[in-house]
CSV table of C-alpha atoms in Angstrom, one decimal:
chain,number,residue,atom,x,y,z
A,17,MET,CA,13.5,17.4,16.9
A,18,ALA,CA,12.8,20.4,19.1
A,19,ASP,CA,9.2,20.7,17.7
A,20,ASN,CA,8.7,17.0,18.4
A,21,ALA,CA,9.6,17.5,22.1
A,22,ASN,CA,7.0,20.4,22.3
A,23,GLU,CA,4.3,18.2,20.7
A,24,LEU,CA,5.1,15.4,23.2
A,25,ASN,CA,4.6,17.8,26.1
A,26,LYS,CA,0.9,17.4,25.5
A,27,CYS,CA,1.1,13.7,26.3
A,28,ILE,CA,-1.0,12.6,29.3
A,29,GLN,CA,0.6,9.2,29.5
A,30,CYS,CA,-2.8,7.3,28.8
A,31,GLY,CA,-1.1,4.5,26.9
A,32,THR,CA,-3.6,4.6,24.0
A,33,CYS,CA,-0.7,4.6,21.5
A,34,SER,CA,0.9,1.4,22.9
A,35,ALA,CA,-2.5,-0.3,23.2
A,36,SER,CA,-3.3,0.5,19.6
A,37,CYS,CA,0.0,-0.8,18.3
A,38,PHE,CA,-0.4,-4.0,16.2
A,39,SER,CA,3.3,-4.4,15.8
A,40,GLY,CA,3.8,-4.0,19.6
A,41,ARG,CA,1.7,-7.1,20.1
A,42,VAL,CA,4.3,-9.3,18.4
A,43,THR,CA,7.5,-7.4,19.0
A,44,ALA,CA,9.3,-5.4,21.8
A,45,LEU,CA,8.3,-2.1,20.0
A,46,ASN,CA,7.0,0.1,22.8
A,47,THR,CA,5.6,3.2,21.2
A,48,ARG,CA,5.0,5.2,24.3
A,49,LYS,CA,8.4,4.4,25.8
A,50,ILE,CA,10.3,5.4,22.6
A,51,LEU,CA,8.3,8.6,22.3
A,52,MET,CA,8.3,9.7,25.9
A,53,GLU,CA,11.6,8.3,27.3
A,54,HIS,CA,13.8,9.0,24.3
A,55,ILE,CA,12.3,11.5,21.8
A,56,ALA,CA,10.7,13.8,24.4
A,57,LYS,CA,13.8,13.8,26.6
A,58,LYS,CA,16.1,14.1,23.5
A,59,ARG,CA,17.9,11.0,24.5
A,60,SER,CA,19.5,9.0,21.7
A,61,LEU,CA,17.5,6.1,20.4
A,62,GLY,CA,20.8,4.3,20.6
A,63,GLU,CA,20.0,0.6,20.5
A,64,PHE,CA,16.3,1.1,20.0
A,65,ASP,CA,16.3,-0.8,16.7
A,66,THR,CA,12.7,-1.7,17.5
A,67,VAL,CA,11.8,1.7,15.9
A,68,TRP,CA,12.2,-0.2,12.6
A,69,PHE,CA,9.4,-2.6,13.6
A,70,CYS,CA,6.8,0.1,13.3
A,71,VAL,CA,4.6,-0.7,10.2
A,72,THR,CA,3.4,3.0,10.2
A,73,CYS,CA,-0.2,2.0,10.3
A,74,TYR,CA,-1.0,5.3,12.0
A,75,ALA,CA,-3.4,3.7,14.4
A,76,CYS,CA,-1.6,5.4,17.4
A,77,GLN,CA,-1.7,8.8,15.7
A,78,GLU,CA,-5.3,8.6,14.8
A,79,ARG,CA,-6.3,7.6,18.2
A,80,CYS,CA,-4.1,9.9,20.3
A,81,PRO,CA,-6.6,11.9,22.4
A,82,ARG,CA,-4.1,14.8,22.5
A,83,GLY,CA,-3.7,14.9,18.7
A,84,ILE,CA,0.0,14.4,18.8
A,85,PRO,CA,1.3,13.2,15.4
A,86,LEU,CA,3.0,10.2,16.9
A,87,THR,CA,3.7,8.1,13.8
A,88,ASP,CA,5.2,11.2,12.0
A,89,ILE,CA,7.4,11.8,15.1
A,90,LEU,CA,8.5,8.2,15.1
A,91,ILE,CA,9.4,8.4,11.4
A,92,SER,CA,11.4,11.6,12.0
A,93,ALA,CA,13.2,9.7,14.8
A,94,ARG,CA,14.2,7.1,12.3
A,95,ASN,CA,15.7,9.9,10.3
A,96,GLU,CA,17.9,10.8,13.2
A,97,LEU,CA,18.9,7.2,13.7
A,98,VAL,CA,19.9,6.9,10.0
A,99,LYS,CA,22.1,9.9,10.5
A,100,GLU,CA,23.7,8.4,13.6
A,101,LYS,CA,24.0,4.7,12.5
A,102,GLY,CA,23.3,4.5,8.8
A,103,LEU,CA,20.7,2.5,7.0
A,104,PRO,CA,19.9,-1.1,8.1
A,105,GLY,CA,21.4,-3.5,5.5
A,106,ARG,CA,18.3,-4.6,3.6
A,107,LEU,CA,16.9,-1.1,3.4
A,108,LYS,CA,20.2,0.0,1.9
A,109,ASN,CA,19.6,-2.4,-0.9
A,110,ALA,CA,16.1,-1.0,-1.5
A,111,PHE,CA,17.5,2.5,-1.9
A,112,LYS,CA,20.3,1.2,-4.1
A,113,SER,CA,17.6,-0.1,-6.4
A,114,LEU,CA,15.8,3.2,-6.2
A,115,GLN,CA,19.0,4.9,-7.4
A,116,GLU,CA,19.8,2.4,-10.2
A,117,ASN,CA,16.2,1.5,-11.4
A,118,SER,CA,14.1,4.4,-10.1
A,119,ALA,CA,12.1,1.7,-8.5
A,120,LEU,CA,12.1,0.4,-4.9
A,121,VAL,CA,10.7,-2.7,-6.5
A,122,PRO,CA,12.2,-3.2,-9.9
A,123,ALA,CA,10.9,-5.5,-12.6
A,124,LYS,CA,12.6,-8.7,-13.5
A,125,ASN,CA,12.3,-10.7,-16.7
A,126,GLU,CA,9.3,-12.7,-15.6
A,127,HIS,CA,7.4,-9.4,-14.8
A,128,ILE,CA,8.3,-7.9,-18.2
A,129,ALA,CA,7.1,-11.1,-19.8
A,130,LEU,CA,3.8,-10.9,-18.0
A,131,ARG,CA,3.2,-7.3,-19.0
A,132,LYS,CA,3.7,-8.3,-22.6
A,133,GLU,CA,1.4,-11.2,-22.3
A,134,LEU,CA,-1.3,-8.9,-21.0
A,135,GLY,CA,-0.6,-6.4,-23.8
A,136,LEU,CA,0.8,-3.7,-21.6
A,137,GLU,CA,3.5,-1.3,-22.5
A,138,LEU,CA,6.7,-0.8,-20.4
A,139,TYR,CA,6.5,2.8,-19.4
A,140,HIS,CA,7.6,3.0,-15.8
A,141,SER,CA,10.8,5.2,-15.6
A,142,GLN,CA,12.8,2.0,-15.0
A,143,PHE,CA,12.3,1.5,-18.8
A,144,VAL,CA,12.7,5.1,-19.9
A,145,ASP,CA,16.4,6.0,-19.9
A,146,SER,CA,16.0,9.8,-19.4
A,147,ALA,CA,13.4,9.4,-16.7
A,148,ARG,CA,15.4,6.7,-14.9
A,149,ASN,CA,18.5,8.9,-14.9
A,150,GLU,CA,16.6,11.9,-13.7
A,151,VAL,CA,15.3,10.0,-10.7
A,152,GLY,CA,18.6,8.3,-10.0
A,153,GLU,CA,20.2,11.8,-9.8
A,154,ILE,CA,17.7,12.8,-7.1
A,155,VAL,CA,18.5,9.7,-5.1
A,156,ARG,CA,22.2,10.3,-5.4
A,157,LYS,CA,21.8,13.9,-4.3
A,158,TYR,CA,20.1,13.1,-1.0
A,159,VAL,CA,21.2,9.6,0.0
A,160,GLY,CA,24.1,8.7,-2.4
A,161,GLY,CA,26.5,9.0,0.6
A,162,ILE,CA,24.7,6.6,2.9
A,163,ILE,CA,23.9,3.8,0.4
A,164,LYS,CA,27.4,3.4,-1.0
B,13,MET,CA,-6.9,11.4,-16.6
B,14,LYS,CA,-3.6,9.6,-16.1
B,15,PHE,CA,-3.0,6.2,-14.5
B,16,PHE,CA,0.0,6.1,-12.1
B,17,PRO,CA,1.1,2.4,-11.8
B,18,GLY,CA,3.9,2.7,-9.2
B,19,CYS,CA,6.4,-0.1,-8.9
B,20,MET,CA,4.1,-2.8,-7.4
B,21,ILE,CA,1.5,-2.7,-10.2
B,22,HIS,CA,3.8,-2.0,-13.1
B,23,ASN,CA,6.5,-4.4,-12.0
B,24,ARG,CA,4.6,-7.1,-9.9
B,25,PHE,CA,0.8,-7.2,-10.5
B,26,PRO,CA,0.2,-5.8,-14.0
B,27,GLY,CA,-3.2,-7.7,-14.1
B,28,ILE,CA,-4.5,-4.9,-11.8
B,29,GLU,CA,-3.6,-2.3,-14.5
B,30,ARG,CA,-5.1,-4.4,-17.3
B,31,SER,CA,-8.3,-4.7,-15.2
B,32,LEU,CA,-8.4,-1.0,-14.3
B,33,PHE,CA,-8.2,0.0,-18.0
B,34,PHE,CA,-11.0,-2.4,-18.8
B,35,VAL,CA,-13.2,-1.0,-16.1
B,36,PHE,CA,-12.7,2.6,-17.1
B,37,GLU,CA,-13.3,1.8,-20.7
B,38,LYS,CA,-16.6,0.2,-19.8
B,39,LEU,CA,-17.5,3.2,-17.7
B,40,GLY,CA,-16.6,5.6,-20.5
B,41,VAL,CA,-13.8,7.4,-18.6
B,42,GLU,CA,-10.7,8.2,-20.6
B,43,ILE,CA,-7.5,7.2,-18.9
B,44,PHE,CA,-3.9,6.9,-20.2
B,45,PRO,CA,-0.7,5.6,-18.7
B,46,LEU,CA,1.5,8.3,-17.0
B,47,LYS,CA,4.6,7.5,-19.0
B,48,GLY,CA,8.1,8.0,-17.4
B,49,SER,CA,6.6,8.1,-13.9
B,50,SER,CA,8.8,6.4,-11.3
B,51,CYS,CA,8.5,5.0,-7.8
B,52,CYS,CA,6.1,7.3,-6.0
B,53,PRO,CA,8.3,7.0,-3.7
B,54,ALA,CA,6.8,4.8,-1.0
B,55,PRO,CA,5.7,7.1,1.9
B,56,SER,CA,7.0,5.8,5.2
B,57,ILE,CA,10.2,4.0,4.1
B,58,SER,CA,11.3,7.1,2.0
B,59,LYS,CA,10.4,9.7,4.7
B,60,SER,CA,12.3,7.5,7.3
B,61,VAL,CA,15.4,8.1,5.2
B,62,SER,CA,15.0,11.5,3.6
B,63,VAL,CA,11.9,13.8,3.4
B,64,GLU,CA,13.6,15.9,0.8
B,65,LEU,CA,14.1,12.9,-1.5
B,66,TRP,CA,10.5,11.9,-1.0
B,67,LYS,CA,9.2,15.3,-1.9
B,68,GLU,CA,11.4,15.8,-5.0
B,69,ILE,CA,10.8,12.5,-6.6
B,70,GLY,CA,7.1,12.8,-5.7
B,71,ILE,CA,6.5,16.2,-7.2
B,72,ARG,CA,8.3,15.1,-10.3
B,73,ASN,CA,5.6,12.5,-10.7
B,74,VAL,CA,2.8,14.9,-9.9
B,75,ARG,CA,4.1,17.4,-12.5
B,76,LEU,CA,4.3,14.7,-15.2
B,77,ALA,CA,0.5,14.7,-15.4
B,78,LYS,CA,0.4,18.4,-16.4
B,79,ASN,CA,-2.6,19.1,-14.2
B,80,GLU,CA,-4.6,16.1,-15.4
B,81,THR,CA,-6.1,14.0,-12.6
B,82,ILE,CA,-3.8,11.2,-11.4
B,83,MET,CA,-5.5,7.9,-10.7
B,84,THR,CA,-3.8,5.4,-8.4
B,85,ALA,CA,-4.7,1.9,-7.3
B,86,CYS,CA,-2.1,1.6,-4.5
B,87,ASN,CA,-2.5,3.0,-0.9
B,88,GLY,CA,1.2,3.9,-0.8
B,89,CYS,CA,1.3,5.8,-4.1
B,90,TYR,CA,-2.0,7.4,-3.2
B,91,THR,CA,-0.7,8.7,0.2
B,92,SER,CA,2.7,9.8,-1.1
B,93,LEU,CA,1.3,11.7,-4.1
B,94,HIS,CA,-1.7,13.1,-2.2
B,95,GLU,CA,0.4,14.5,0.6
B,96,ILE,CA,3.0,15.9,-1.8
B,97,SER,CA,0.3,17.6,-4.0
B,98,GLN,CA,-1.0,19.2,-0.8
B,99,ILE,CA,2.4,20.4,0.2
B,100,PHE,CA,3.1,22.0,-3.2
B,101,ASN,CA,-0.6,22.9,-3.8
B,102,GLU,CA,-0.4,21.2,-7.2
B,103,GLY,CA,-2.1,18.3,-8.9
B,104,ASP,CA,-5.3,16.2,-8.2
B,105,ILE,CA,-4.7,12.7,-6.8
B,106,ARG,CA,-7.3,10.0,-6.6
B,107,HIS,CA,-7.5,6.3,-5.4
B,108,VAL,CA,-9.6,4.1,-7.7
B,109,VAL,CA,-11.6,2.8,-4.8
B,110,GLU,CA,-12.8,6.1,-3.5
B,111,TYR,CA,-13.3,7.3,-7.1
B,112,LEU,CA,-15.5,4.4,-7.9
B,113,HIS,CA,-17.4,4.8,-4.6
B,114,SER,CA,-18.0,8.6,-4.8
B,115,GLU,CA,-17.8,9.6,-8.5
B,116,ILE,CA,-19.3,6.5,-10.2
B,117,GLY,CA,-21.4,5.4,-7.3
B,118,ILE,CA,-22.7,2.1,-6.1
B,119,GLU,CA,-25.9,2.2,-8.2
B,120,ARG,CA,-24.0,2.7,-11.4
B,121,ILE,CA,-21.5,-0.1,-10.5
B,122,LYS,CA,-24.4,-2.4,-9.9
B,123,LYS,CA,-25.9,-1.6,-13.2
B,124,SER,CA,-22.7,-2.2,-15.1
B,125,VAL,CA,-22.2,-5.7,-13.7
B,126,GLU,CA,-22.8,-8.3,-16.4
B,127,LYS,CA,-22.0,-11.3,-14.2
B,128,ARG,CA,-22.5,-11.2,-10.4
B,129,LEU,CA,-19.7,-13.0,-8.5
B,130,PRO,CA,-21.0,-15.4,-5.8
B,131,VAL,CA,-17.9,-15.4,-3.6
B,132,ARG,CA,-17.3,-14.8,0.1
B,133,LEU,CA,-14.5,-12.3,0.7
B,134,ALA,CA,-12.4,-11.0,3.6
B,135,VAL,CA,-12.1,-7.3,3.0
B,136,HIS,CA,-8.8,-5.6,3.8
B,137,TYR,CA,-8.5,-1.9,3.5
B,138,GLY,CA,-4.8,-1.4,4.2
B,139,CYS,CA,-3.5,1.3,6.5
B,140,HIS,CA,-2.5,4.2,4.2
B,141,PHE,CA,-5.7,4.6,2.4
B,142,PHE,CA,-7.5,6.2,5.3
B,143,ARG,CA,-4.7,6.9,7.7
B,144,PRO,CA,-3.3,9.5,8.3
B,145,SER,CA,-6.9,10.8,7.8
B,146,LYS,CA,-6.3,14.5,8.6
B,147,HIS,CA,-6.0,15.7,5.0
B,148,LYS,CA,-8.1,13.0,3.2
B,149,GLY,CA,-11.5,13.8,4.7
B,150,PHE,CA,-13.1,10.4,4.1
B,151,GLU,CA,-15.5,8.5,6.4
B,152,SER,CA,-14.3,7.0,9.7
B,153,PRO,CA,-10.7,5.6,9.5
B,154,GLU,CA,-11.8,3.3,12.4
B,155,ARG,CA,-14.5,1.4,10.6
B,156,PRO,CA,-14.7,2.2,6.9
B,157,LYS,CA,-17.4,0.7,4.8
B,158,MET,CA,-16.4,1.9,1.3
B,159,LEU,CA,-14.8,-1.3,0.1
B,160,ASP,CA,-17.5,-3.6,1.7
B,161,GLU,CA,-20.1,-1.7,-0.2
B,162,LEU,CA,-18.2,-2.0,-3.5
B,163,VAL,CA,-17.8,-5.8,-2.8
B,164,ASN,CA,-21.5,-6.2,-2.2
B,165,ALA,CA,-22.3,-4.2,-5.5
B,166,ILE,CA,-20.7,-7.0,-7.6
B,167,GLY,CA,-22.8,-9.7,-5.9
B,168,ALA,CA,-20.0,-10.9,-3.5
B,169,GLU,CA,-20.3,-11.0,0.3
B,170,SER,CA,-18.0,-9.3,2.7
B,171,ILE,CA,-17.4,-11.6,5.7
B,172,ASP,CA,-16.3,-9.9,9.0
B,173,TYR,CA,-13.2,-11.3,10.8
B,174,LYS,CA,-11.0,-10.5,13.7
B,175,TYR,CA,-8.2,-7.9,13.0
B,176,LYS,CA,-10.1,-6.7,9.9
B,177,PHE,CA,-8.8,-3.2,10.3
B,178,MET,CA,-5.2,-4.1,11.3
B,179,CYS,CA,-2.1,-3.8,9.1
B,180,CYS,CA,-1.1,-6.7,6.8
B,181,GLY,CA,2.4,-6.3,8.1
B,182,GLY,CA,3.8,-5.3,4.7
B,183,GLY,CA,4.2,-1.5,5.3
B,184,GLY,CA,6.7,0.9,6.8
B,185,GLY,CA,9.7,-0.8,5.4
B,186,VAL,CA,9.0,-3.8,7.8
B,187,ARG,CA,8.6,-6.4,5.1
B,188,ALA,CA,11.9,-5.3,3.6
B,189,GLY,CA,13.8,-4.6,6.8
B,190,ALA,CA,12.4,-6.9,9.4
B,191,THR,CA,10.8,-9.8,7.5
B,192,GLU,CA,10.1,-11.9,10.6
B,193,VAL,CA,8.1,-9.2,12.2
B,194,SER,CA,6.2,-8.8,9.0
B,195,HIS,CA,5.5,-12.6,9.0
B,196,ASP,CA,4.3,-12.5,12.6
B,197,LEU,CA,1.7,-9.8,11.8
B,198,LEU,CA,0.6,-11.6,8.6
B,199,GLU,CA,0.2,-14.8,10.6
B,200,ARG,CA,-2.2,-13.1,13.0
B,201,LYS,CA,-4.3,-11.8,10.2
B,202,MET,CA,-4.2,-15.1,8.3
B,203,ASP,CA,-5.2,-17.1,11.3
B,204,ALA,CA,-8.2,-14.8,11.8
B,205,ILE,CA,-9.2,-15.0,8.1
B,206,ALA,CA,-8.7,-18.8,8.0
B,207,GLU,CA,-11.3,-19.2,10.9
B,208,LYS,CA,-13.9,-17.9,8.4
B,209,ASP,CA,-15.1,-19.7,5.4
B,210,VAL,CA,-14.0,-17.3,2.7
B,211,ASP,CA,-13.1,-17.8,-1.0
B,212,ALA,CA,-10.5,-15.0,-1.1
B,213,ILE,CA,-9.0,-11.9,0.5
B,214,VAL,CA,-9.9,-8.6,-1.4
B,215,VAL,CA,-7.5,-5.6,-1.1
B,216,MET,CA,-7.2,-2.2,-2.7
B,217,CYS,CA,-3.3,-2.0,-2.6
B,218,PRO,CA,-0.7,-4.1,-4.5
B,219,LEU,CA,1.7,-3.9,-1.4
B,220,CYS,CA,-1.0,-5.5,0.7
B,221,LEU,CA,-1.7,-8.0,-2.2
B,222,ASN,CA,1.9,-9.0,-2.3
B,223,GLN,CA,2.0,-9.5,1.5
B,224,PHE,CA,-1.2,-11.7,1.4
B,225,ASP,CA,-0.2,-13.5,-1.7
B,226,VAL,CA,3.6,-14.1,-1.6
B,227,GLY,CA,3.7,-13.7,2.2
B,228,GLN,CA,1.1,-16.4,2.6
B,229,SER,CA,3.3,-18.8,0.5
B,230,GLU,CA,6.3,-17.9,2.6
B,231,LEU,CA,4.4,-18.7,5.9
B,232,ASN,CA,3.4,-22.1,4.4
B,233,GLU,CA,7.0,-22.8,3.5
B,234,LEU,CA,8.8,-21.4,6.6
B,235,ARG,CA,6.2,-22.1,9.3
B,236,GLY,CA,4.5,-25.2,8.2
B,237,LYS,CA,1.2,-23.4,7.7
B,238,ASP,CA,-1.4,-24.6,5.2
B,239,TYR,CA,-3.2,-21.4,4.2
B,240,ARG,CA,-4.8,-21.5,0.7
B,241,ILE,CA,-6.7,-18.3,0.4
B,242,PRO,CA,-6.1,-16.4,-2.8
B,243,ALA,CA,-5.7,-12.6,-2.6
B,244,VAL,CA,-7.0,-10.2,-5.2
B,245,HIS,CA,-7.3,-6.5,-5.9
B,246,TYR,CA,-10.8,-5.1,-6.1
B,247,VAL,CA,-10.5,-3.9,-9.6
B,248,GLN,CA,-9.6,-7.4,-10.8
B,249,LEU,CA,-12.9,-8.7,-9.5
B,250,LEU,CA,-14.8,-5.7,-10.8
B,251,ALA,CA,-13.3,-6.3,-14.3
B,252,VAL,CA,-14.5,-9.9,-14.2
B,253,ALA,CA,-17.9,-8.8,-13.1
B,254,MET,CA,-18.0,-6.3,-15.9
B,255,GLY,CA,-17.2,-9.1,-18.4
B,256,MET,CA,-13.5,-9.3,-18.7
B,257,ASP,CA,-11.9,-12.7,-19.2
B,258,VAL,CA,-10.4,-14.0,-15.9
B,259,SER,CA,-7.1,-14.9,-17.6
B,260,LEU,CA,-6.5,-11.2,-18.3
B,261,THR,CA,-6.8,-10.2,-14.7
B,262,GLY,CA,-3.5,-12.0,-13.9
B,263,ILE,CA,-5.2,-13.7,-10.9
B,264,GLU,CA,-4.0,-17.1,-12.2
B,265,ARG,CA,-0.5,-15.8,-12.1
B,266,HIS,CA,-0.5,-14.9,-8.4
B,267,SER,CA,1.3,-17.1,-5.9
B,268,VAL,CA,-1.8,-18.6,-4.2
B,269,ILE,CA,-4.3,-20.0,-6.7
B,270,GLU,CA,-7.4,-22.0,-5.9
B,271,GLN,CA,-9.2,-23.7,-8.8
B,272,ASN,CA,-12.5,-23.6,-7.0
B,273,PHE,CA,-12.3,-19.8,-6.7
B,274,ILE,CA,-11.3,-19.3,-10.3
B,275,GLU,CA,-14.2,-21.5,-11.4
B,276,LYS,CA,-16.7,-19.3,-9.4
B,277,LEU,CA,-15.3,-16.2,-11.1
B,278,VAL,CA,-15.5,-17.8,-14.5
B,279,ARG,CA,-19.0,-19.1,-14.0
B,280,GLY,CA,-20.5,-16.2,-12.0
B,281,GLU,CA,-23.9,-16.5,-10.3
B,282,SER,CA,-26.0,-19.3,-11.8
């Protein structure tokens, strides 16, 4: 986080980030405020759950006239929030699926049937035992504790 | 060359894969499935939770190809594998749309079309194809033209609309974690598209496809909307234009199906 604070020192408070934010038009997500009032000042994001409303479209980062990697910084702030408060419930389920199926989006019977209908093999690691277990182990190693 | 399907194509929209293999066969490019490959994993949602997890699963996928080029048809898979291949300085990652545009070229695509498709399309690029642009080195991430040119090459017409370059609302873990926000964003895009008289929405990413297709049905159900604009991946249209049967594209198995659009694809330009 220390590097992020250094990067954010380059900010000239122009507001291009917030003006470019598509999600900020429909939610209370305030990119500039999160970045400058919390991350730059190393204040806890605390109740700033709006950080999860960022679609990571990278429009703010592309347009920042000071070249600050804003979206990347926001993503690393989520990391900190996860350490502090754990994963939001539905994301927890997604990572449980990654651990069990080696897929954030696993196939159900209807999708398996459609593949067969189109003459396609089942070769995603979800269907290859050794590969699925290998990926499941990686997930367990890094996030096993927070998705229990 | 190896095809990396990712979860969304392998497990939700296999018609994209069927179409891609048809297109590559027609173009005489050898491509095989990358067997045992897993979730890429999805860039933003995974990095939000653990960068180390993202890197380790990603590099496993890159190494499975044993230095053969990896072809993707998903913006998320493309961004994850591309970034990871640069971090480790290993592997060669391509997205089918930029490959078709720069390696095959518009002229050859035009020549390989057996049936021009007389449809009006709303083009949606998706965020993660161009952005972050730093390491990708394509044309402008503000107003890209690549997909519009490919659409025109098969006889279809790209129709401009408001919010064309905005997110579909499906990315960043927002669809999974904050569905209402995701619906709000989609509604803005859909309202803008619905103002125009288009036959379909064309995308280059199965996550965007899912958002426009399944998400559209959700908006109809939850918010009393009456959108009926099918969404398709570009390679599905290209396969039809190159002579593949529409039924093999899986388009008729999407959530939003319009008979009029299917008929135009079956008939082609008269």
